[in-house]
Protein backbone atom coordinates (compact mmCIF):
# COMPACT_ATOMS: atom_id res chain seq x y z
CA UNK A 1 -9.13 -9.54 -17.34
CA UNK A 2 -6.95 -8.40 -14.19
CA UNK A 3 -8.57 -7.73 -10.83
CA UNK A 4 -8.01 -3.28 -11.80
CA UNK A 5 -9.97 -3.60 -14.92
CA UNK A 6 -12.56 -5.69 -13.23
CA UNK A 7 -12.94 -3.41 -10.18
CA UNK A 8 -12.89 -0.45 -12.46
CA UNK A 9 -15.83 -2.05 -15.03
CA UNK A 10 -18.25 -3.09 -11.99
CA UNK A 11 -18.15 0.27 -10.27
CA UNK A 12 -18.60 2.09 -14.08
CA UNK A 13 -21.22 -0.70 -14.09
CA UNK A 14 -23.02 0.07 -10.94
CA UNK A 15 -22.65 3.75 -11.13
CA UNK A 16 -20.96 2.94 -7.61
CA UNK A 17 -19.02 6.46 -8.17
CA UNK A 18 -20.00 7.87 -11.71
CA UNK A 19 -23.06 10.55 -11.83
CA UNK A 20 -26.18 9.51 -13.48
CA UNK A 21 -27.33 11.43 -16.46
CA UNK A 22 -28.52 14.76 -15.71
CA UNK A 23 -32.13 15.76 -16.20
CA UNK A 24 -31.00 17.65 -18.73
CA UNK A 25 -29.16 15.44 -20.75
CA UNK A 26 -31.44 12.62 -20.15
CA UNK A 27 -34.51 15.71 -21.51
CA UNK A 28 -32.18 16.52 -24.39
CA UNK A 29 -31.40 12.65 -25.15
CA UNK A 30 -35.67 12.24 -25.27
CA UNK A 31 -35.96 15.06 -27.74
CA UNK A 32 -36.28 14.51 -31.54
CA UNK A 33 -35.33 17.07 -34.30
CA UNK A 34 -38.41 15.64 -36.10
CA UNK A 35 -41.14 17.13 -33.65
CA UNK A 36 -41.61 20.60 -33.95
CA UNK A 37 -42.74 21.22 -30.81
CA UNK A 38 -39.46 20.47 -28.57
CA UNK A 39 -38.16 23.80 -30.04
CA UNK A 40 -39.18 25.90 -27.53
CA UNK A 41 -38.92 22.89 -25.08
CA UNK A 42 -35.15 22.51 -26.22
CA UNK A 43 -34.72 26.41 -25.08
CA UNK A 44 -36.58 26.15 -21.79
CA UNK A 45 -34.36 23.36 -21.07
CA UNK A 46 -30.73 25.13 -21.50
CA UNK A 47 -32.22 27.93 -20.03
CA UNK A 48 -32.57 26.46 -16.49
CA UNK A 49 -29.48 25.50 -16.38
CA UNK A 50 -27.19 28.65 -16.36
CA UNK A 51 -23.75 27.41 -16.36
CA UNK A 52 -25.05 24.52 -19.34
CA UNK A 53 -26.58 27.55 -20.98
CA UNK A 54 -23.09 29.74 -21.08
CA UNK A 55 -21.06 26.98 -22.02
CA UNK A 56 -23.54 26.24 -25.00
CA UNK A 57 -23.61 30.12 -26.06
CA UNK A 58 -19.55 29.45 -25.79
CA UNK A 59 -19.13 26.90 -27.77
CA UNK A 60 -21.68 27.92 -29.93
CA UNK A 61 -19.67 30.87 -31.14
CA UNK A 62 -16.55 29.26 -31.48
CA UNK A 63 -18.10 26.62 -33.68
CA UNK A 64 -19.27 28.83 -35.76
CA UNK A 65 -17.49 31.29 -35.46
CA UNK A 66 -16.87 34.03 -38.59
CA UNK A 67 -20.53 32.52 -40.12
CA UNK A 68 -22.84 34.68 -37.57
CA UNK A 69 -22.91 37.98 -35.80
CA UNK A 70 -22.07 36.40 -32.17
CA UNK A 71 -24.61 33.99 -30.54
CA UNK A 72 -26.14 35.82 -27.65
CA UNK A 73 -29.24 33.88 -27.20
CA UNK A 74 -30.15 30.04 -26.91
CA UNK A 75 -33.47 31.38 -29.39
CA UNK A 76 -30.63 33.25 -31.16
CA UNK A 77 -28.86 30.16 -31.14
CA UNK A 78 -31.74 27.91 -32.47
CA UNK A 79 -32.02 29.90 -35.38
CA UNK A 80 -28.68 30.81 -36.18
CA UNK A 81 -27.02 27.12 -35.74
CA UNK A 82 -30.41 25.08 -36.11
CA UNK A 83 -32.26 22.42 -33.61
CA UNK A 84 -30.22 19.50 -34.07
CA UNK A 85 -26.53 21.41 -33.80
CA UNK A 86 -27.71 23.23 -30.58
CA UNK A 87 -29.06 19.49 -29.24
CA UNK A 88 -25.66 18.25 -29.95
CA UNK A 89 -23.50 21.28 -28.46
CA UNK A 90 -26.70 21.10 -25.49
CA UNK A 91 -26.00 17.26 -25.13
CA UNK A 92 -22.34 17.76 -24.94
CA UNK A 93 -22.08 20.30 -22.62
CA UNK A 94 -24.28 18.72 -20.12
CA UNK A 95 -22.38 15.43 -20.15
CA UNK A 96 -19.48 17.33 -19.26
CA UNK A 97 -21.05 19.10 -16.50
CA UNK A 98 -21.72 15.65 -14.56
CA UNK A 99 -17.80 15.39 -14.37
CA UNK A 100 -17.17 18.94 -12.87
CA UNK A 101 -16.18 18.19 -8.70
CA UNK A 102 -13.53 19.62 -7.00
CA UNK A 103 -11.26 23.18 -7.41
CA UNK A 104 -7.96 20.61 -7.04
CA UNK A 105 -9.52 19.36 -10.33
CA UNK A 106 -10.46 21.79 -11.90
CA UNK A 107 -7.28 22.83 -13.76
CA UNK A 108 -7.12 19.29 -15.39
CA UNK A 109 -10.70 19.33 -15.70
CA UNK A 110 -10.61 21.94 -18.41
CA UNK A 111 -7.78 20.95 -20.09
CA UNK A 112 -9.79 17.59 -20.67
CA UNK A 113 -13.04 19.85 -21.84
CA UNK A 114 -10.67 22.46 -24.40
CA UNK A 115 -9.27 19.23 -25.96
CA UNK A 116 -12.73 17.79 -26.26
CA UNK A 117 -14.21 20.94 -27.62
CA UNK A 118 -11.46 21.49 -29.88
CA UNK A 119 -11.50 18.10 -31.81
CA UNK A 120 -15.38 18.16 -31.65
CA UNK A 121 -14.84 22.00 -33.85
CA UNK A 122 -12.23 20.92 -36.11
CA UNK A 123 -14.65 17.38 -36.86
CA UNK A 124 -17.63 20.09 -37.47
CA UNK A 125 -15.23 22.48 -39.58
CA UNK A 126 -13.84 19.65 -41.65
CA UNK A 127 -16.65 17.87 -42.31
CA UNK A 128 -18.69 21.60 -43.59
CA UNK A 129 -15.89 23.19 -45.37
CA UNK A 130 -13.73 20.00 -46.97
CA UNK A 131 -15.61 17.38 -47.37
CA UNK A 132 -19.02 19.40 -48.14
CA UNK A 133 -21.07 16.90 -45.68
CA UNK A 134 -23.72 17.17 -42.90
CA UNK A 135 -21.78 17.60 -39.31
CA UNK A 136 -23.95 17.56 -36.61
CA UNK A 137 -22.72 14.22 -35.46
CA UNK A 138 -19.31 14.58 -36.40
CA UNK A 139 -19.39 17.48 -34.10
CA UNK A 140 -20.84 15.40 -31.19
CA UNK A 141 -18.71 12.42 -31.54
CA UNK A 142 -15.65 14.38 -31.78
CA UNK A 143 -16.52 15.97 -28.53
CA UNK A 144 -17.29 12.94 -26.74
CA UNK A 145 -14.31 10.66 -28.41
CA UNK A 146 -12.28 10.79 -24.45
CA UNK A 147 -15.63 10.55 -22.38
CA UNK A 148 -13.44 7.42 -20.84
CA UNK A 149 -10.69 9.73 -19.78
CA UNK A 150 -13.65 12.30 -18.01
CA UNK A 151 -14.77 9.26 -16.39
CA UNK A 152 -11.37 8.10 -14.84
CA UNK A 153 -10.95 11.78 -13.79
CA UNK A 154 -14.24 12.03 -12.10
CA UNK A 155 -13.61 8.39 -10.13
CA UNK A 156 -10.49 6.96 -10.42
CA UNK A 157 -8.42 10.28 -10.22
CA UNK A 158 -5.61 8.62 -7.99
CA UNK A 159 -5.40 6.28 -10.72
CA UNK A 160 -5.63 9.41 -13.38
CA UNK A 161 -2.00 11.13 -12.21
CA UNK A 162 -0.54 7.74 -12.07
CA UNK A 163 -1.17 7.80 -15.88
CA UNK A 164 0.04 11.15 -16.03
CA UNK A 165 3.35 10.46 -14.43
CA UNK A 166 3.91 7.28 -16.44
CA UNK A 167 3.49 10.03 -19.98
CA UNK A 168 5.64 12.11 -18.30
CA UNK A 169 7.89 9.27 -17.88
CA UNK A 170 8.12 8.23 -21.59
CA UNK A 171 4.88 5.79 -22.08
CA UNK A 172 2.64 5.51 -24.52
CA UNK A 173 -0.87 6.46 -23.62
CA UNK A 174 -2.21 3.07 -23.93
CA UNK A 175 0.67 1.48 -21.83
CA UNK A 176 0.22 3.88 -19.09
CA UNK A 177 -3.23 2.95 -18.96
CA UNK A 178 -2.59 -0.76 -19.20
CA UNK A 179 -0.24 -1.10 -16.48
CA UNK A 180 -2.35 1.08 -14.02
CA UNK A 181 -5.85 -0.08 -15.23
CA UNK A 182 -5.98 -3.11 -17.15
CA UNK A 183 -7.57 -1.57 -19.40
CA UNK A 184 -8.38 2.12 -21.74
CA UNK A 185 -9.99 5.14 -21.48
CA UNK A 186 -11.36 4.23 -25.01
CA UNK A 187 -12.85 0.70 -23.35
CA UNK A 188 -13.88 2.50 -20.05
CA UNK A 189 -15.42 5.27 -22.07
CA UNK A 190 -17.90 2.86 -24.58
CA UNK A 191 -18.96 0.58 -21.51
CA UNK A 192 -19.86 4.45 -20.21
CA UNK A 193 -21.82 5.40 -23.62
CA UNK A 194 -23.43 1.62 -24.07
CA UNK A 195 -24.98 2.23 -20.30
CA UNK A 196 -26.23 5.80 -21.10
CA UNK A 197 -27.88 5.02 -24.47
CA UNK A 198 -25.61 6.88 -26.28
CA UNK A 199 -25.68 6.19 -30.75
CA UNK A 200 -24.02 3.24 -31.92
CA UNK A 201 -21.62 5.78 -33.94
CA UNK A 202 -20.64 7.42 -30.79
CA UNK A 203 -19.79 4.37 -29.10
CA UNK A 204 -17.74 3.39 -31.97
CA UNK A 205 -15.79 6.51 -31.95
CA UNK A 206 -14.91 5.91 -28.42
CA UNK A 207 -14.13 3.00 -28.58
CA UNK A 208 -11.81 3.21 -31.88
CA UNK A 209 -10.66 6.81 -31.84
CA UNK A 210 -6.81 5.93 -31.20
CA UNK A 211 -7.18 3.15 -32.98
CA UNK A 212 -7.09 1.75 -36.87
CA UNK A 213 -10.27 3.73 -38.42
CA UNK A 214 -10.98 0.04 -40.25
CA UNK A 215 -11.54 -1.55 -37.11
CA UNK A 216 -14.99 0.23 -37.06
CA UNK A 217 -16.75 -1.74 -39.34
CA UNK A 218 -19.95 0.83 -39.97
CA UNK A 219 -18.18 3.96 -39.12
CA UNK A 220 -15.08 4.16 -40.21
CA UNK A 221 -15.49 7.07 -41.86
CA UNK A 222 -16.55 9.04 -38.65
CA UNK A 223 -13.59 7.43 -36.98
CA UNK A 224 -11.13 8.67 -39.56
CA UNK A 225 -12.38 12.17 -39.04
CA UNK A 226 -12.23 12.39 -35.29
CA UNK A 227 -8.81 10.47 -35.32
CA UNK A 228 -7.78 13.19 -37.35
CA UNK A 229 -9.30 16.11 -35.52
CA UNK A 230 -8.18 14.39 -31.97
CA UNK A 231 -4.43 14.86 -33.71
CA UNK A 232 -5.06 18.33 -34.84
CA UNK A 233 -6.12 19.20 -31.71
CA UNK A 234 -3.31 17.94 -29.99
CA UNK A 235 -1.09 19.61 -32.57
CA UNK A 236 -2.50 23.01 -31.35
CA UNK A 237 -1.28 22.15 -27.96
CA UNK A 238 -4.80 21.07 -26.30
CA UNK A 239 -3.96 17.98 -24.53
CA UNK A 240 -6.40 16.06 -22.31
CA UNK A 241 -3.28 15.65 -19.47
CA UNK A 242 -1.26 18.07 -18.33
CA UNK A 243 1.90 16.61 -20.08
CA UNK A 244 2.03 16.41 -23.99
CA UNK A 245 1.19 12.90 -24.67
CA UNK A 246 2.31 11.54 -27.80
CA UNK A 247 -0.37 10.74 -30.48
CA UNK A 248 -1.28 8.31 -32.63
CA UNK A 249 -2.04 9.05 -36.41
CA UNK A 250 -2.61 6.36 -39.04
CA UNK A 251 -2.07 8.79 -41.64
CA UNK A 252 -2.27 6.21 -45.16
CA UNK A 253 -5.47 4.41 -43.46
CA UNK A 254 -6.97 8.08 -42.67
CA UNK A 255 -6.81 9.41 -46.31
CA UNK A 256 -7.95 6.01 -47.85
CA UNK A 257 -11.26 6.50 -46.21
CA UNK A 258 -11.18 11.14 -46.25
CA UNK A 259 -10.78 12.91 -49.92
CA UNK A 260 -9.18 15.90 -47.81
CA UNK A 261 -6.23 18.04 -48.44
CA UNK A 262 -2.53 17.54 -46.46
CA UNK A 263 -2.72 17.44 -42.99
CA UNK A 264 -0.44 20.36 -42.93
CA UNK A 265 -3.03 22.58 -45.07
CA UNK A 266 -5.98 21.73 -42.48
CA UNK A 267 -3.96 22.86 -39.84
CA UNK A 268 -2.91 26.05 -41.52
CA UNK A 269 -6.75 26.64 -41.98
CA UNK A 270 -8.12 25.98 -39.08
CA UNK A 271 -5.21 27.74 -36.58
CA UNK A 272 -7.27 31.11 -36.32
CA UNK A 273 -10.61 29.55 -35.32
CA UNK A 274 -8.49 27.27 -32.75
CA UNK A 275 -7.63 29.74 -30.66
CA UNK A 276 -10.80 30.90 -29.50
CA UNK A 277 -10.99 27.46 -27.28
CA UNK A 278 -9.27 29.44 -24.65
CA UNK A 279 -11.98 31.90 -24.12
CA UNK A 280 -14.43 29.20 -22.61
C-alpha cells in the first residue's frame, strides 16, 4: 500500500473529514419493516427533514413512475410504494445529503446523484418487470454502488479533478484512480459502508460493481444487475464525472448469472422512464 492510499484509508477511517451518519439515516438504519409501529415513525422522520423529504417524493415518482397517480405525500408514499421501498429511497437520499457542501460543487455533485439514481431505477425496473423478482435492495444497492466516488468528492476533491483530467486525458477509470490514489472509489467506498453498518450485499456491490460479477461470491447475482444498470445508465449519458468515462461491461459473465433480454432491448424499454432523472 502507497503512502496516498494509506493517508486516504486513515482519514475515511477516522472520519478526520467525512460526515457521520445523519440522525436520519442512522433512525432509518434502526428501523425494521417487521414492526408495525415505525410506520408512522418512518413518516415523522422524512418529514423533518424537508430537502430529504422532496428528494424522496422525487425519486419516488420517477421510480415508479407510470404505476401511480404522482406521489405527493410521504403517507401517500407509504402506501403507494410500501415501508421497505420508501426506507430504501429514505436511506438513500439521506446518505447523499451528508455529501452536499459547497455551490463550486454542486454541479458535479448532481451529476454524481442523477447517475446514482438512475442505475438504482433501472436495478428496481429490471429486477420488477424482467426478471419478475423482489427489488427493494436492488434498488438500494444500485444507488449506493459509487458511494466511494461521493466520498472522494466530499474530501479529497483536489484529488477528484485530478481523476477527471486523467479521463479526459484517455485513462481508464481505475488507472486514473490508481495513479492519483493508490487505490478505488470501489475500495474507498466499502471501507465507507463496512464503518457505517451498511448490508453485507451492499458492501459487495461496492466493492465489485466494475468488476467480474463472480468475484462476489454470495451476490453475484446483485452484482450482475447493478453492473448492468451502472452501464445503462451511463449509456443514457448520466455519468458520475463531468467527462464521459468509458465503462466496463462483462457482457458473457452478466447473462450467465441474468435470464434477461439483449442489452439493446432493456435500453429501448427503459429510455422513456430515464429521462425523468433530470427533473430532480
Amino acid at each position: 500500500m502507497n503512502s496516498s492510499t494509506h493517508d486516504i484509508r486513515i482519514d475515511i477511517q477516522k472520519l478526520k473529514k467525512l460526515p457521520t451518519l445523519s440522525y436520519t439515516a442512522e433512525k432509518i438504519i434502526n428501523l425494521t419493516s417487521k414492526e408495525l409501529t415505525h410506520l408512522d415513525e418512518l413518516v415523522n422522520i422524512i418529514e423533518k427533514d424537508p430537502p430529504i423529504m422532496s428528494k424522496v417524493l422525487g425519486v419516488a415518482n420517477i421510480v415508479y413512475l407510470g404505476l401511480y397517480k404522482p406521489i405527493t405525500t410521504v403517507k401517500d408514499a407509504l402506501l403507494k410504494i410500501g415501508f421497505k421501498t420508501l426506507k430504501n429511497i429514505a436511506l438513500s437520499v439521506s446518505i447523499f445529503s451528508l455529501f452536499k457542501s459547497s455551490e463550486e460543487k454542486e454541479k458535479s455533485y448532481m451529476n454524481l446523484f442523477k447517475h446514482s439514481i438512475a442505475t438504482g431505477t433501472i436495478s428496481q425496473i429490471i429486477s420488477e418487470k424482467f426478471l419478475k423478482e423482489p427489488s427493494d435492495e436492488n434498488f438500494t444497492t444500485g444507488v449506493l454502488h459509487d458511494i466511494g466516488l461521493f466520498a472522494l468528492h466530499y474530501a479529497f476533491y483536489d484529488q477528484f479533478k485530478q481523476i477527471e483530467e486523467n479521463l479526459s486525458e484517455g485513462y481508464s477509470l481505475k488507472k486514473a484512480e490508481e495513479k492519483i490514489l493508490g487505490t478505488t472509489h470501489s475500495e474507498i467506498g466499502k471501507w465507507l459502508a463496512e464503518m457505517w453498518g451498511l448490508p453485507e450485499m451492499v458492501c459487495d456491490v461496492i466493492l465489485y460493481h466494475n468488476d467480474l460479477p463472480q468475484k462476489s461470491i454470495k451476490y453475484s447475482k446483485t452484482v450482475a444487475l447493478v453492473h448492468l444498470s451502472n452501464f445503462i445508465a451511463h449509456k443514457f449519458g448520466y455519468y458520475p464525472f463531468e467527462v464521459n468515462v468509458e465503462c466496463n461491461f462483462y457482457r458473457e459473465r452478466v447473462y450467465k448469472i441474468l435470464n434477461l433480454p439483449d442489452v439493446e432491448e432493456l435500453i429501448l424499454e427503459l429510455k422513456e422512464i430515464i429521462k425523468e432523472v433530470e427533473n430532480l
